[in-house]
CSV table of C-alpha atoms in Angstrom, one decimal:
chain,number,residue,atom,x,y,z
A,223,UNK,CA,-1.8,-5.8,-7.7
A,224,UNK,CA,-2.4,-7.6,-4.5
A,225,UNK,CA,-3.7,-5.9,-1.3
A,226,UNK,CA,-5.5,-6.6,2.0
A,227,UNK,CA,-5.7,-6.1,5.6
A,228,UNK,CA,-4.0,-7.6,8.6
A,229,UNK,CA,-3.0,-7.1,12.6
A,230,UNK,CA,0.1,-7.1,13.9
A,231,UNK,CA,0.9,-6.8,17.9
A,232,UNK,CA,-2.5,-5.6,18.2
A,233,UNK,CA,-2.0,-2.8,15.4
A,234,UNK,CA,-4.4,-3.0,12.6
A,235,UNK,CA,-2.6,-1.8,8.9
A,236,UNK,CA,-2.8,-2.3,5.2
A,237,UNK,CA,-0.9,-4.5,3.1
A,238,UNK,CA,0.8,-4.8,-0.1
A,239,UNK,CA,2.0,-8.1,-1.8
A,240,UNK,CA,5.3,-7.7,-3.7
A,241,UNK,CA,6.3,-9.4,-6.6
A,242,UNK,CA,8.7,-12.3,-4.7
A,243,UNK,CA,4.9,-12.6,-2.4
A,244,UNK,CA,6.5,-10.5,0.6
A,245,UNK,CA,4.2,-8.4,2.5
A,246,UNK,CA,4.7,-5.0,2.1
A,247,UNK,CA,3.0,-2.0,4.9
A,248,UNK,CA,1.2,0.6,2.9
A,249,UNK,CA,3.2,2.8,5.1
A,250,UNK,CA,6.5,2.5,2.2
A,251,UNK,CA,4.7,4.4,-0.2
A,252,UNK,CA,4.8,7.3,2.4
A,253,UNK,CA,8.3,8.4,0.8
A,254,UNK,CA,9.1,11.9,-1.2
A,255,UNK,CA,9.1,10.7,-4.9
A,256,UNK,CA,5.4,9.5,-4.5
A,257,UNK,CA,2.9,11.9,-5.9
A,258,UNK,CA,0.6,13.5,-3.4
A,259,UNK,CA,-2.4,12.4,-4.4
A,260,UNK,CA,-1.2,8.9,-4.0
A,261,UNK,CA,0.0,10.0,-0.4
A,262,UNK,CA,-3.6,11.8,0.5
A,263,UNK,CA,-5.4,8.6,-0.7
A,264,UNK,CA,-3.0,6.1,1.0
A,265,UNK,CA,-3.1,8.7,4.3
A,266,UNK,CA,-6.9,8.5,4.0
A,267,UNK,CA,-7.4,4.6,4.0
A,268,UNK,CA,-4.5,3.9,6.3
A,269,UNK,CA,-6.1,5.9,9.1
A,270,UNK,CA,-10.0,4.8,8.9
A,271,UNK,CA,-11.5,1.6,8.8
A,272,UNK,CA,-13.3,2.5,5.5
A,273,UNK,CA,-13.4,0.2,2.3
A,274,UNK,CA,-14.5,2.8,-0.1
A,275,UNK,CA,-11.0,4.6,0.9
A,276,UNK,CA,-9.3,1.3,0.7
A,277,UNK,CA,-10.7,0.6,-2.6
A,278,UNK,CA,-10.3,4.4,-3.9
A,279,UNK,CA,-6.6,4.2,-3.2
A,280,UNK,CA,-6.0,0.8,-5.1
A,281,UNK,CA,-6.1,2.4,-8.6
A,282,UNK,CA,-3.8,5.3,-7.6
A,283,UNK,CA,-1.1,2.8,-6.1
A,284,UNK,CA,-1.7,0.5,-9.3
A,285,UNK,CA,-0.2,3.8,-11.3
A,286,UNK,CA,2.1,4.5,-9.0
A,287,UNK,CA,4.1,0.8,-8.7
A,288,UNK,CA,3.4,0.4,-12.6
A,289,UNK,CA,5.5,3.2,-13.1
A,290,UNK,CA,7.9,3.2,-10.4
A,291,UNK,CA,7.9,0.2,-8.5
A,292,UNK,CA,11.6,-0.8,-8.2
A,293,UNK,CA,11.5,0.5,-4.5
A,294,UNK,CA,9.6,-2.0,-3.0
A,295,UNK,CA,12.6,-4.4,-3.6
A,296,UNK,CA,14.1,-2.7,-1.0
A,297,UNK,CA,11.2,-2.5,1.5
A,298,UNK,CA,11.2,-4.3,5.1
A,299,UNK,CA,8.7,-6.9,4.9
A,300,UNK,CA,5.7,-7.5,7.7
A,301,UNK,CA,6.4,-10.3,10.4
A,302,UNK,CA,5.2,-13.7,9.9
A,303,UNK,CA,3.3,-13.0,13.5
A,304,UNK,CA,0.8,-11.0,11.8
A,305,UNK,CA,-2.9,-11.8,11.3
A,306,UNK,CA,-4.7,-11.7,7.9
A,307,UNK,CA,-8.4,-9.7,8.3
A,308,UNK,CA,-11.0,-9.9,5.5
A,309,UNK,CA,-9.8,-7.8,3.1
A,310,UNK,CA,-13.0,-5.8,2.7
A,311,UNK,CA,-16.0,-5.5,5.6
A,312,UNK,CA,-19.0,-5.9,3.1
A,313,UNK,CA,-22.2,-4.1,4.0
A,314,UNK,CA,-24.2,-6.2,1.9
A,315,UNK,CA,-22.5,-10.0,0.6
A,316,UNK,CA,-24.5,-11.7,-2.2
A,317,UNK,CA,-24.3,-15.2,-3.0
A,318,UNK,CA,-24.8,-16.4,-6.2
A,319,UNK,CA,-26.8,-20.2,-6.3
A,320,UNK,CA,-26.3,-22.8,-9.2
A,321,UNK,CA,-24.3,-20.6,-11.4
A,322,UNK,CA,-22.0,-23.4,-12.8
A,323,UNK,CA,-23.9,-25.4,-14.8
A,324,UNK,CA,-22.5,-28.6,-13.9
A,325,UNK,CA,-23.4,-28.2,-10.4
A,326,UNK,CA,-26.9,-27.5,-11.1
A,327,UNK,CA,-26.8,-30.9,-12.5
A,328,UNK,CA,-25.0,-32.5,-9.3
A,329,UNK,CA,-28.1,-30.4,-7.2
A,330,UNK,CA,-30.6,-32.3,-9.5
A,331,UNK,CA,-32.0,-29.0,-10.2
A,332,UNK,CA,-32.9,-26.8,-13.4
A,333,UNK,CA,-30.4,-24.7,-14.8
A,334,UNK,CA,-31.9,-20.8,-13.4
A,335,UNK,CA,-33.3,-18.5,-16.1
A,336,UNK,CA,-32.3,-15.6,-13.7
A,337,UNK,CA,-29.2,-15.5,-10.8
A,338,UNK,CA,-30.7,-16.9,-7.7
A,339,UNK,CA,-29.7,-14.8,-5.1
A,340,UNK,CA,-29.1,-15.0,-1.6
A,341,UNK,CA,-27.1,-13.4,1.1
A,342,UNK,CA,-25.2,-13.7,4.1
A,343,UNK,CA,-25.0,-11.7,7.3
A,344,UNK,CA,-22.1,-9.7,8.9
A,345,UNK,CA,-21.1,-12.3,11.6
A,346,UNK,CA,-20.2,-14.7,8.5
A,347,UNK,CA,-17.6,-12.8,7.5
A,348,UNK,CA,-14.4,-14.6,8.4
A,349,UNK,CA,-10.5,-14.3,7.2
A,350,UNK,CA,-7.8,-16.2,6.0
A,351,UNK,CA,-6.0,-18.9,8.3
A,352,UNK,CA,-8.7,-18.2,11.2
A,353,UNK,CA,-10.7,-21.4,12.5
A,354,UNK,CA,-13.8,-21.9,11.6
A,355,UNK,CA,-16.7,-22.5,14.2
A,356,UNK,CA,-18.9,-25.8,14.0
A,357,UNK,CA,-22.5,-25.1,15.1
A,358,UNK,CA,-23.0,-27.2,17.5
A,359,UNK,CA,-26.6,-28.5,16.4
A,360,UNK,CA,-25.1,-29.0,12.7
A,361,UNK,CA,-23.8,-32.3,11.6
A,362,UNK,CA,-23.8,-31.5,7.7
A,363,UNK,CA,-21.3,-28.8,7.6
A,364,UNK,CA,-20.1,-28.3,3.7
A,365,UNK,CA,-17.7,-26.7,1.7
A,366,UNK,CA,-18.0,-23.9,-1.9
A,367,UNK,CA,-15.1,-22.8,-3.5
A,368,UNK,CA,-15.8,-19.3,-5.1
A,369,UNK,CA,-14.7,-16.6,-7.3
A,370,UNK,CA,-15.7,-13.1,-5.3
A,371,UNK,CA,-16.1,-9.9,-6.5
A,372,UNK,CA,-15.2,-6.5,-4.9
A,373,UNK,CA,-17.0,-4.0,-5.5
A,374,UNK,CA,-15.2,-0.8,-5.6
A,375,UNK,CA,-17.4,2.2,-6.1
A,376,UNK,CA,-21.3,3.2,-5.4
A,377,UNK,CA,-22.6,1.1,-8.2
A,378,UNK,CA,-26.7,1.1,-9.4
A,379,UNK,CA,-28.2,0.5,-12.3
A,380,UNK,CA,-25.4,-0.2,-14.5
A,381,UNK,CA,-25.3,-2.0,-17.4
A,382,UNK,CA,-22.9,-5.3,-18.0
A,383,UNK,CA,-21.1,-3.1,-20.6
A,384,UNK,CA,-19.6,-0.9,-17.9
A,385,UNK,CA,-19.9,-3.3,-15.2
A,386,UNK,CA,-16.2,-3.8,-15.0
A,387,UNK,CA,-15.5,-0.1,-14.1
A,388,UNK,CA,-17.4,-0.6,-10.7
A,389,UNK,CA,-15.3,-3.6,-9.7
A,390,UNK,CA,-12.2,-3.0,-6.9
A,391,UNK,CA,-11.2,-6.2,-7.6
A,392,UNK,CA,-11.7,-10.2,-6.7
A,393,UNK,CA,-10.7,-12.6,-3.9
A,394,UNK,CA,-11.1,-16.3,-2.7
A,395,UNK,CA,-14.7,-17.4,-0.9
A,396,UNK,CA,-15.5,-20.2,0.9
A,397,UNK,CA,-19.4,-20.4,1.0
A,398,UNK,CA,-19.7,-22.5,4.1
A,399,UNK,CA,-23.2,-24.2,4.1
A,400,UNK,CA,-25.1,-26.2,6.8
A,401,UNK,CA,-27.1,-28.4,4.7
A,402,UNK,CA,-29.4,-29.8,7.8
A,403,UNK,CA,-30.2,-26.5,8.6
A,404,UNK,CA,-30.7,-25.2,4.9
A,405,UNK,CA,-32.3,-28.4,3.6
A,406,UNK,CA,-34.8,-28.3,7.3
A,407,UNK,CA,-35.7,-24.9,6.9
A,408,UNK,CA,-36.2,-24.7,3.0
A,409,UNK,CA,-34.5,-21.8,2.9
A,410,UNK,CA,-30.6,-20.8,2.8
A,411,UNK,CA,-30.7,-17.8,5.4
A,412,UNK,CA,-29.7,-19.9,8.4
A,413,UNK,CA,-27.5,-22.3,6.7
A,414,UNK,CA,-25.7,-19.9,5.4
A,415,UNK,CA,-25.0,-17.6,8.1
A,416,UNK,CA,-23.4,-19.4,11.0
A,417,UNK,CA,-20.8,-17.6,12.8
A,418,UNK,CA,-17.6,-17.8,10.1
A,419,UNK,CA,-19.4,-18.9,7.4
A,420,UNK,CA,-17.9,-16.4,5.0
A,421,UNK,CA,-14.3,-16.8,4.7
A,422,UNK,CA,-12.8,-14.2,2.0
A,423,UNK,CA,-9.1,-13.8,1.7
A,424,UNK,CA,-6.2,-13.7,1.9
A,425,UNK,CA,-6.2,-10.5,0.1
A,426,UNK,CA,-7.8,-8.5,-3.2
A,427,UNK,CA,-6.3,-8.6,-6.5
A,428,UNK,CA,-7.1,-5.7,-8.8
A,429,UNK,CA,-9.6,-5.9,-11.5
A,430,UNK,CA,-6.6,-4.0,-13.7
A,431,UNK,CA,-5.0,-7.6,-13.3
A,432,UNK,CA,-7.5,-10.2,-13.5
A,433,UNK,CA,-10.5,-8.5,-15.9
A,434,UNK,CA,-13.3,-10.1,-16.3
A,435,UNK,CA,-12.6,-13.2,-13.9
A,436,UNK,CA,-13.0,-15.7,-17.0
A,437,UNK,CA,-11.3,-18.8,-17.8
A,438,UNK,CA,-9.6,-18.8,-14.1
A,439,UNK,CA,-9.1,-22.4,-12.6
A,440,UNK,CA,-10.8,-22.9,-8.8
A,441,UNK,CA,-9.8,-25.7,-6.9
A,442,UNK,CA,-11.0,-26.7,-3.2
A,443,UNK,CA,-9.1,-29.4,-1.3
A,444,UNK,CA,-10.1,-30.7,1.6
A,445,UNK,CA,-7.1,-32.4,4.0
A,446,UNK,CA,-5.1,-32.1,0.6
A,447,UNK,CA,-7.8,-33.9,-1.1
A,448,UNK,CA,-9.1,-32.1,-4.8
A,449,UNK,CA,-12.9,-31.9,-4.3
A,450,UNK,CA,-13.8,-29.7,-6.9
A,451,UNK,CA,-11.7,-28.2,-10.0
A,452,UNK,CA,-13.3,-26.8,-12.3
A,453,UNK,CA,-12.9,-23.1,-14.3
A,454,UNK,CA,-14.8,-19.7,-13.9
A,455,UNK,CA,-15.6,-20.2,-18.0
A,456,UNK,CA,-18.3,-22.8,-16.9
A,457,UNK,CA,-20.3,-19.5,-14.7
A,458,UNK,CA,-23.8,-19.6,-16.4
A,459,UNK,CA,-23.8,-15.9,-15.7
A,460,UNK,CA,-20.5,-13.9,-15.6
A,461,UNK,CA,-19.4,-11.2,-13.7
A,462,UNK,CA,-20.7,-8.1,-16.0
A,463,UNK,CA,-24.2,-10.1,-16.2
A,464,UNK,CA,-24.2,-10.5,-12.4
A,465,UNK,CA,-23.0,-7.0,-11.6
A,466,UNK,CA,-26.2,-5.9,-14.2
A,467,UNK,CA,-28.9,-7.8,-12.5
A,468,UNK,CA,-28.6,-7.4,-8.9
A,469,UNK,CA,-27.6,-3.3,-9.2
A,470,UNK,CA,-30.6,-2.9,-10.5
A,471,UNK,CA,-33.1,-3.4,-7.7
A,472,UNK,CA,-29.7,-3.0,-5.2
A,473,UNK,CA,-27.6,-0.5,-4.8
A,474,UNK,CA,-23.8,-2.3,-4.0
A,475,UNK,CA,-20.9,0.5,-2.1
A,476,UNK,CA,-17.5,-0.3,-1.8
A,477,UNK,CA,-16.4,-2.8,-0.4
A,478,UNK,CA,-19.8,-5.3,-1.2
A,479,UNK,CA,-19.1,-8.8,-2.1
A,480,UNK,CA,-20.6,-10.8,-5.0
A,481,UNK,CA,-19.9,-14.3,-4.4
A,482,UNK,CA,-20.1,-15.4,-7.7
A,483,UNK,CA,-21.2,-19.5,-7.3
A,484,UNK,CA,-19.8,-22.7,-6.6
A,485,UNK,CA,-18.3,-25.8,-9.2
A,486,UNK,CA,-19.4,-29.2,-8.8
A,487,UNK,CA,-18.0,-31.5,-6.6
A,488,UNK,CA,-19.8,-30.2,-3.2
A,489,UNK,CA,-20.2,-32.6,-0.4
A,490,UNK,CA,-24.0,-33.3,0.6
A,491,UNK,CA,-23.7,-33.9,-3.7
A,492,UNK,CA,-21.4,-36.6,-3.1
A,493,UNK,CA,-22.1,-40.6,-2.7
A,494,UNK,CA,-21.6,-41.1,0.3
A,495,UNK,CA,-21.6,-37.6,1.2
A,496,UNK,CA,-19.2,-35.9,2.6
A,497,UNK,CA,-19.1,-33.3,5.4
A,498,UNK,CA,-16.4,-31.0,7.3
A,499,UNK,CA,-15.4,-32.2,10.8
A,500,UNK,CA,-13.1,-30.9,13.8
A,501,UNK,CA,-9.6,-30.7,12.5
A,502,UNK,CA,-10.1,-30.6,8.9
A,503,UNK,CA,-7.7,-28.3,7.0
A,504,UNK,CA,-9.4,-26.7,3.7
A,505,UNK,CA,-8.2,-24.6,1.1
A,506,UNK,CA,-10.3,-22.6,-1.8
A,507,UNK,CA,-7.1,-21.9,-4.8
A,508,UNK,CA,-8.2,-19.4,-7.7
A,509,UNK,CA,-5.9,-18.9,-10.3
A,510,UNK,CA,-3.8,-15.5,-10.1
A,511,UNK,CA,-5.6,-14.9,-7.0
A,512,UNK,CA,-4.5,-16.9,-4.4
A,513,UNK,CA,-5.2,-19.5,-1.6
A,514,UNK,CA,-8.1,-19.2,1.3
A,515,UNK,CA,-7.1,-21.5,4.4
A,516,UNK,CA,-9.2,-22.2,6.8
A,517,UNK,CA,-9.2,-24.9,9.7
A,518,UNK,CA,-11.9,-26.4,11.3
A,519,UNK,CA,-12.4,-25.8,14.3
């Protein structure tokens, strides 16, 4: 099941992504024949603002259209007007750093004995088909696909055995990088962080649907151009593994974003290199979970 977050004429709502890819308003599963626990918990996340009532509903609904979801063929899709919003508002978004081994290799650097972690900060947080900010002192501006993780309930100390249990689901990441300022500083914070530097989108697919995230093809293109394809079986530590070593110094809530790495074929790696400029159109495709676009801007 596919899910997210939009506005439309200034009224901020909930989505559903039907089988024929229409979007659906969580407001059609406020009919008679749905149970009322699904109607509570759909009520509930409908009216606040909150992912862990967003991500406490997605199971419920899962149930619900499994069993009975005929109905939605009948539903009144959203405009085309409307505005995609990061599905989730992460508290805390974790990056993962050379977890494909190939682009350790690219990075000239040693494959990690441990996830290197980093993180980025609220402002980064960015949505589907919005522009994308340059900084205006950056000249190095680069691209990483991503697989990212959802997580879905209060999640600490847990073991990659039951990992999978804690995990809302996954969507498409675009960890947007200024190399000048990472490479002048030494460190990732700044670099990292600009001002839309965390695109997620366009919506969450369930864990229920996807599992583990393993074996799924992820494909960035920049102006239609294939800059890295590679597959999430090449992660030197997976998603259970991940979920494992960071809860156990940090406690991830709902809604929390593990950005799981980045395949070869990054720009400042390339001969020449190549950075993102004005204009540019680029798009981060994950197998059965959809396509980020983002311009330039």
């Amino acid at each position: 099941m596919k899910a997210g977050r939009y506005v439309l004429n200034g009224k901020a709502g909930l989505f559903l992504v039907g089988n024929d890819q229409r979007l659906l308003d969580w407001g059609i599963l406020d009919r008679p024949a749905t149970p009322q626990p699904v109607r509570e918990a759909v009520a509930n996340a409908i009216k606040g603002t909150s992912d862990a009532a967003f991500c406490a509903a997605l199971p419920l609904i899962e149930e619900l259209l499994a069993r009975d979801g005929q109905f939605l063929r009948e539903a009144t899709p959203l405009g085309s007007s409307l505005e995609f919003q990061p599905p989730v508002r992460p508290q805390t978004f974790i990056c993962v750093g050379l977890n494909y081994r190939d682009h350790a290799k690219e990075s000239d650097m040693k494959l990690p004995q441990a996830p290197l972690l980093f993180a980025k900060t609220s402002n980064a947080i960015h949505a589907h088909n919005l522009p994308v900010p340059l900084p205006p002192d950056s000249t190095q501006v680069d691209y990483e696909a991503e697989l990212a993780v959802v997580i879905g309930k209060i999640c600490s100390r847990v073991k990659a055995a039951d990992a999978l249990k804690y995990v809302a689901g996954y969507t498409c990441a675009n960890d947007i990088s200024a190399r000048d300022f990472q490479f002048a500083d030494n460190q990732w914070y700044r670099g990292k962080s600009a001002d839309g530097f965390g695109p997620i989108g366009p919506w969450l697919v369930t864990q229920r649907e996807i599992g583990d995230g393993s074996g799924l093809r992820i494909q960035l293109r920049l102006n239609g151009n294939v800059m890295q394809d590679s597959t999430t079986a090449n992660l030197i530590f997976d998603v259970p593994a991940l979920i494992e070593y960071i809860s156990r110094s940090i406690t991830l809530n709902p809604g929390d974003v593990i950005s799981t790495g980045t395949p070869p074929g990054v720009g400042f790696a390339r001969k020449p290199p190549v950075f993102m400029k004005s204009g540019d159109k680029v798009e981060v495709e994950i197998e059965r979970v959809g396509t980020l676009v983002n311009q330039i801007a």
